[in-house]
Structure formats: structure tokens, C-alpha cells
CSV table of C-alpha atoms in Angstrom, one decimal:
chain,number,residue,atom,x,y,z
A,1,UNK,CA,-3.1,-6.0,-12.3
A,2,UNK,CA,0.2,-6.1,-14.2
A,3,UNK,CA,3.3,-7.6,-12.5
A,4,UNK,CA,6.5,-4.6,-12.2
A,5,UNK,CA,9.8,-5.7,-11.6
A,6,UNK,CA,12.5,-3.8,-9.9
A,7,UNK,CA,15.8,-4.3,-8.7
A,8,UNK,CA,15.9,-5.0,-5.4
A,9,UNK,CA,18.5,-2.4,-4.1
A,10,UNK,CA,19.9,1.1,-5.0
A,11,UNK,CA,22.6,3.3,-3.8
A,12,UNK,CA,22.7,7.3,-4.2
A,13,UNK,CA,24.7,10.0,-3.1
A,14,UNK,CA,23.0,12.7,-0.6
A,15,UNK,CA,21.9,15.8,-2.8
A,16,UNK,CA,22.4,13.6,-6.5
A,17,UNK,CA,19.4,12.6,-8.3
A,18,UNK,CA,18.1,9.4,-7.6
A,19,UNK,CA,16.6,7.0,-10.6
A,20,UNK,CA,14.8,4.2,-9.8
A,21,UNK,CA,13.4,1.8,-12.8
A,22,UNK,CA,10.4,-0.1,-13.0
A,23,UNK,CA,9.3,-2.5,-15.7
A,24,UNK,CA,5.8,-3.6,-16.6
A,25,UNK,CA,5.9,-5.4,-19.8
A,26,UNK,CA,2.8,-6.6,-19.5
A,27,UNK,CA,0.6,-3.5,-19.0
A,28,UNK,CA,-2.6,-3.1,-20.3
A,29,UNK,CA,-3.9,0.3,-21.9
A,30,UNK,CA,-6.2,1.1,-18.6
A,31,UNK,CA,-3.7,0.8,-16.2
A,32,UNK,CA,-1.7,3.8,-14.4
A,33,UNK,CA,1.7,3.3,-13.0
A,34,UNK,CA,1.9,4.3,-9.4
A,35,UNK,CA,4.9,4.7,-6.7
A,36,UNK,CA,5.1,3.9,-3.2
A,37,UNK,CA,7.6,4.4,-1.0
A,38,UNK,CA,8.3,2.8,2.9
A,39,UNK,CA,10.0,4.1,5.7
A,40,UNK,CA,10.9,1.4,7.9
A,41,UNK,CA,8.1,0.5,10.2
A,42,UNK,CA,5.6,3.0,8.5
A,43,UNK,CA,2.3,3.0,6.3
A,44,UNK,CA,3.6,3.2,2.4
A,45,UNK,CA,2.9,6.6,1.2
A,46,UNK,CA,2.1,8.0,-2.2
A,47,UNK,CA,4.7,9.3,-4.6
A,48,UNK,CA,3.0,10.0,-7.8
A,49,UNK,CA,1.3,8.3,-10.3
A,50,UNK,CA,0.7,8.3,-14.4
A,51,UNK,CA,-0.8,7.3,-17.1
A,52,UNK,CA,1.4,7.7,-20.6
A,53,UNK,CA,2.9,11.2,-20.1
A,54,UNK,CA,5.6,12.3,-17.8
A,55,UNK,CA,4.5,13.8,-14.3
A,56,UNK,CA,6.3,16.0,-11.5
A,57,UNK,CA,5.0,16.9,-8.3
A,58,UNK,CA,6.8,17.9,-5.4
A,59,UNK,CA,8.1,15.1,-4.2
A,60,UNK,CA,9.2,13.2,-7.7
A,61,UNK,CA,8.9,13.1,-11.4
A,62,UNK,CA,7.7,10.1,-13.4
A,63,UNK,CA,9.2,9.2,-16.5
A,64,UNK,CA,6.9,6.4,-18.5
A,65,UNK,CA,8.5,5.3,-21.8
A,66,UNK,CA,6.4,5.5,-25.1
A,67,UNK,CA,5.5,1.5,-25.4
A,68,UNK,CA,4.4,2.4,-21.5
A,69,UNK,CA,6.4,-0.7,-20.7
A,70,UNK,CA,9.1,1.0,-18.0
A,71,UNK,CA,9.0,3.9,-16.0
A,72,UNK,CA,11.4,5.5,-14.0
A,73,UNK,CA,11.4,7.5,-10.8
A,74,UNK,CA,13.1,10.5,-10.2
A,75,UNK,CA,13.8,11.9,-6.9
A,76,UNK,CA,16.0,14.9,-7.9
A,77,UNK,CA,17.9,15.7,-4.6
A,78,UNK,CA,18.0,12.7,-2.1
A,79,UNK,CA,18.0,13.1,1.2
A,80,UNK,CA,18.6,10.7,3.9
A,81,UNK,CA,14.9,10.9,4.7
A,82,UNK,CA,14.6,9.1,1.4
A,83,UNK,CA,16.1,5.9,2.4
A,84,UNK,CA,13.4,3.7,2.0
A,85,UNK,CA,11.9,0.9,-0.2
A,86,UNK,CA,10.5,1.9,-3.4
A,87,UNK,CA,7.4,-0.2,-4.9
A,88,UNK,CA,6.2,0.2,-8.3
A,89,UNK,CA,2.7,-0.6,-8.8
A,90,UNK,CA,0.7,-0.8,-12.2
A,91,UNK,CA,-3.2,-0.6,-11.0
A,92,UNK,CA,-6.4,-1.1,-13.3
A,93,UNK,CA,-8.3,2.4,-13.7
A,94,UNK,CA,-12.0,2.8,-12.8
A,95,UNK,CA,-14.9,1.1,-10.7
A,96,UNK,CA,-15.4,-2.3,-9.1
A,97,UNK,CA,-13.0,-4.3,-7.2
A,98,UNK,CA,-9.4,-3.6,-7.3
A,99,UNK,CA,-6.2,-5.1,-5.6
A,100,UNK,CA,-2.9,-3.8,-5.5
A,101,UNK,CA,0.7,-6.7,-5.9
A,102,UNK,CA,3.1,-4.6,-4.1
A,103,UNK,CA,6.3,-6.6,-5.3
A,104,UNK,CA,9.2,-6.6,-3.2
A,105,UNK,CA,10.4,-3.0,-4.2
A,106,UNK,CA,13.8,-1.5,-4.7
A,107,UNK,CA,15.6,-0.6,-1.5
A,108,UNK,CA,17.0,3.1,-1.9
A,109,UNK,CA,20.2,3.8,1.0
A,110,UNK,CA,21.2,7.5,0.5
A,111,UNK,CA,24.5,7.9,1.6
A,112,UNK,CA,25.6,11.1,3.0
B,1,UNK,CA,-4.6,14.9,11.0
B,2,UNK,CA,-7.2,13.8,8.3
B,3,UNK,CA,-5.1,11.0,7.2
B,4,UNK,CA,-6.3,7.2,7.5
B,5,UNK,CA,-6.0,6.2,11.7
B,6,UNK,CA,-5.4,2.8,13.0
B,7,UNK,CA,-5.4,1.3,16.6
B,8,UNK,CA,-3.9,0.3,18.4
B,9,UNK,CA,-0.8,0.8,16.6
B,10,UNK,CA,1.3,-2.3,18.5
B,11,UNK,CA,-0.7,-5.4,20.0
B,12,UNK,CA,0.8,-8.3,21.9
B,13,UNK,CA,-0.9,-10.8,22.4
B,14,UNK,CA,-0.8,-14.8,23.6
B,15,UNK,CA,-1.6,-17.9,21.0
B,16,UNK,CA,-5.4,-18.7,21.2
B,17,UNK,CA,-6.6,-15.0,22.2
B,18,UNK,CA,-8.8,-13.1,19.6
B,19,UNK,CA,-7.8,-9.4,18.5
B,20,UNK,CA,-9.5,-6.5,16.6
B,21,UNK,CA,-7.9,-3.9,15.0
B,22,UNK,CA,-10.0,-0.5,14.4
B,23,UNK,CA,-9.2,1.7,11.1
B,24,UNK,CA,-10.6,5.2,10.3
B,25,UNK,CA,-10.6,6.2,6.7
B,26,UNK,CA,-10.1,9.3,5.1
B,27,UNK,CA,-13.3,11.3,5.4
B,28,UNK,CA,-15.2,10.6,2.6
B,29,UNK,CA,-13.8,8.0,0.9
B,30,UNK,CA,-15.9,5.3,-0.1
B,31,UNK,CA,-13.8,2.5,-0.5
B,32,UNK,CA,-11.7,0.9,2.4
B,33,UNK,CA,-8.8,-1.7,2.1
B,34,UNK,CA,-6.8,-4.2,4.5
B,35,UNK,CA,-3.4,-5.8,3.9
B,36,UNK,CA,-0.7,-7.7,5.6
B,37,UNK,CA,2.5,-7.2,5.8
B,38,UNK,CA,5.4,-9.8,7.2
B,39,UNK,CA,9.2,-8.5,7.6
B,40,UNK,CA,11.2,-7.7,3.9
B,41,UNK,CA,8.1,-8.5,1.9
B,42,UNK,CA,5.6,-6.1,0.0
B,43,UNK,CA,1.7,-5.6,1.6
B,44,UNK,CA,-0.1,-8.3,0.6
B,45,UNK,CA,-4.2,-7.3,-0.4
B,46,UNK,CA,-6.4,-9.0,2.2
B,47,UNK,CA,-9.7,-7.3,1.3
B,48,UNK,CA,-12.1,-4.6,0.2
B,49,UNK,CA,-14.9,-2.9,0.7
B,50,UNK,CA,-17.0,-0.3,-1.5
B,51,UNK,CA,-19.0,1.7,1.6
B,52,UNK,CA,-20.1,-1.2,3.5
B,53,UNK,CA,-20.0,-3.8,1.1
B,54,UNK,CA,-17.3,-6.5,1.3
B,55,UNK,CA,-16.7,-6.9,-2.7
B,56,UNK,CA,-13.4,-8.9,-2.6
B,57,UNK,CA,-11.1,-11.4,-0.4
B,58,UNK,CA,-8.3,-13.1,-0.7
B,59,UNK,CA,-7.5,-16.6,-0.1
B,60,UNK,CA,-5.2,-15.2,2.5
B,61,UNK,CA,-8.4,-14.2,4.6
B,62,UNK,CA,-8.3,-17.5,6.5
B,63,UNK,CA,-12.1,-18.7,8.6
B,64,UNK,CA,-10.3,-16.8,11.6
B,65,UNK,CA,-10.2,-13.5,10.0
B,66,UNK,CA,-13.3,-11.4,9.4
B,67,UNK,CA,-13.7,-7.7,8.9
B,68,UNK,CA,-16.5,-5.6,8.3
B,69,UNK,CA,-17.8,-2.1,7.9
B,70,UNK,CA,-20.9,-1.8,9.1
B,71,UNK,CA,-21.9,2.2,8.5
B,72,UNK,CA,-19.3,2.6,5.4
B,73,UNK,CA,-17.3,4.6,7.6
B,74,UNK,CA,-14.9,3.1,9.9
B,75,UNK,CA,-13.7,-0.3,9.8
B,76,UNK,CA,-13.2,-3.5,12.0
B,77,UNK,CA,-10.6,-6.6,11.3
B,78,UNK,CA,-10.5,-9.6,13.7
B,79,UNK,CA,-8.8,-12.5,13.9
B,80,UNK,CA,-9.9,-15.2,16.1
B,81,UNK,CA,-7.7,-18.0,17.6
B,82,UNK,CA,-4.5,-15.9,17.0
B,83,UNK,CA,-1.5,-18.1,15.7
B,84,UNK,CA,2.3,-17.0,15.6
B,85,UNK,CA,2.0,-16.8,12.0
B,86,UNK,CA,-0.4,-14.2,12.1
B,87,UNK,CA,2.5,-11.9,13.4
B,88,UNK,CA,2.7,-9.2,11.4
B,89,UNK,CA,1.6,-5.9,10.3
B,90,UNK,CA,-2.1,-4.8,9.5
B,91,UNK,CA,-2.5,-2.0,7.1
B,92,UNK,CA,-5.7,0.3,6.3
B,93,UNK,CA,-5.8,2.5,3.3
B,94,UNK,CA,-8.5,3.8,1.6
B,95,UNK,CA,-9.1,5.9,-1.4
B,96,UNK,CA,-12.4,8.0,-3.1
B,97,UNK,CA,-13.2,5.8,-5.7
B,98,UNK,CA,-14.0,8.8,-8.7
B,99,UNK,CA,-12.4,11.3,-10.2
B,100,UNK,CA,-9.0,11.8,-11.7
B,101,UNK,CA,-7.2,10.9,-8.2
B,102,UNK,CA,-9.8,8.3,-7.1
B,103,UNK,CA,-7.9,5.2,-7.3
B,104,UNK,CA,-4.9,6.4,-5.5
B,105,UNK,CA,-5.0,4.9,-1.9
B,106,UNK,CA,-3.4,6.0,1.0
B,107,UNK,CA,-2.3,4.0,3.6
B,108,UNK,CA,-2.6,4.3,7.3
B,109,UNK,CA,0.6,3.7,9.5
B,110,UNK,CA,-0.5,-0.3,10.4
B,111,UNK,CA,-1.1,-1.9,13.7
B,112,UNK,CA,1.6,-4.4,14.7
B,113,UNK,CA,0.7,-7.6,15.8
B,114,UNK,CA,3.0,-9.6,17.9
B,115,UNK,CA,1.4,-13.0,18.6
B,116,UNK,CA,3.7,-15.0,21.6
């Protein structure tokens, strides 16, 4: 799997949108760019992932750049609930064995 | 709650003893993961398994740690001969394996271990 890096903290307004970048130079064609997030002493949980073209869900949007070689995350309205660290993953598509390198992640404070 | 379960969620125990953590995936889902996770640093991969095959470990999966998953349904990670520096937390996650969504995992909430 292809190695992201992220800067390693973020501020943000409560209620602005939050952007946090990603870069993965070194990503291959088969691989999706996926986001994590971590509330302090929790289980990471899934944000949203892509391929090549933009996503939104209810929780983010993706933004992937057309070389595929940064992405950025878009949490539209922060909350304080979204204080939390932010990992960027690139993960190989399709069967047999996979590992994910969760970095060290971008740590988001939302400040009221 | 059909999410991935893990127990005991919080586990101290003294230097020498052996421990076992239990993890439930998501119904269905074929494949079954373990990772690691110290204070300020990412989850680290520890292994895998594809139903009840163990197709990968990492080097960080010392003699003393062994899991297994012996129906392809629930999962079992122990670690003999606990040390201090195997203080941390354990996380499950799991994921289908097909489809469009199949390689996205999801995590369970990890079982702390304190060794003392």
C-alpha cells in the first residue's frame, strides 16, 4: 500500500468547513483513497472512501485531484464532535491479503 | 448493535500472566483483522484472516501472540507471558471482502490492555 502524508494538526472554527489534505504521490492505479477518523479512546470509524472521482456522503465529501496524487477532506460544518484524528489511507483494491499503514493522521481541534 | 464487538473492553493484568481478547465480526463478513495501537501513533496491522484462514502476519506478531479463528466467525488473540510493552490497545475490524464496499473495514471499539 501507498504511503499518505498529512500534516499532523489542524484548527477549525465550529460551523466553518473543515479541509483536511492528504498526499499519496506514490499511488498506484488499483488503489482507493480511504478516511478514518478517531475519537479519543475509540475504534477508528469510516468516513468515505474513492477511487478517481469526487464522493459525498453524509458525513464528508472527498475531493481526489486528477493525477489522483492528493485528496482532500471536506467536513462541511464542524462540530465539536469532530475533534478527532484524521488518517488518510490509500488501500489496494480486490482479493487476497491486505494491510492497512495508518500514518500518524492529522489532529482536527474544532474550536467553538 | 451489528457492529464489530470486542471483550473485554479494559484488561489489567500483572507481567508474566497470559490474556485473550475475544472479537465478534460483523455478520457475514469473511475477512477478520487485528491491530495495535500504542498512545499518539496510528493502528499498527498485526494480522489477517480470510474465514478461518490466517493469510498474513506481521513481524510485530511476536512467538507470544497467537490468534485464531477457528469457525470463520468470531475471533481469538492471546498473548502469553504478558510484558509492559505489550500495553496497549487491541483492535478488531473486519470487512466483506466483494463487492463495491468490500474492502472497507470497520473497526471495533479495542480492548485495552494495561500490563503492571
Amino acid at each position: 500500500d501507498a504511503k499518505t502524508t498529512q500534516p499532523p494538526s489542524m484548527d477549525c472554527a465550529e460551523g466553518r468547513a473543515a479541509n483536511l489534505p492528504c498526499n499519496h504521490s506514490t499511488i498506484s492505479g488499483n488503489e482507493y483513497v480511504y478516511w478514518y477518523r478517531q475519537i479519543h479512546s475509540q475504534g477508528p470509524q469510516y468516513i468515505i472512501h474513492g477511487l478517481k472521482n469526487n464522493e459525498t456522503n453524509e458525513m464528508a465529501s472527498l475531493i481526489i485531484t486528477e493525477d489522483r496524487k492528493s485528496s482532500t477532506l471536506i467536513l462541511p460544518h464542524a462540530t465539536l464532535r469532530d475533534t478527532a484524528v484524521y488518517y488518510c489511507i490509500v488501500r489496494v483494491v480486490g482479493t487476497g491479503g491486505f494491510k492497512t499503514i495508518f500514518g500518524a493522521g492529522t489532529r482536527l481541534f474544532v474550536k467553538a | 448493535d451489528t457492529g464489530v464487538s470486542q471483550d473485554p473492553r479494559h484488561k489489567i493484568t500483572k507481567r508474566g500472566q497470559n490474556v485473550t481478547f475475544r472479537c465478534d465480526p460483523i455478520s457475514e463478513h469473511n475477512r477478520l483483522y487485528w491491530y495495535r495501537q500504542t498512545l499518539g501513533q496510528g493502528p499498527e496491522f498485526l494480522t489477517y484472516f480470510q474465514n478461518e484462514a490466517q493469510l498474513e502476519k506481521s513481524r510485530l506478531l511476536s512467538d507470544r501472540f497467537s490468534a485464531e479463528r477457528p469457525k470463520g466467525s468470531f475471533s481469538t488473540l492471546e498473548i502469553q507471558r504478558t510484558e509492559q510493552g505489550d500495553s496497549a490497545m487491541y483492535l478488531c475490524a473486519s470487512s466483506l471482502g466483494r463487492g463495491q464496499y468490500g474492502n472497507t473495514i470497520y473497526f471495533g471499539e479495542g480492548s485495552w490492555l494495561t500490563v503492571v
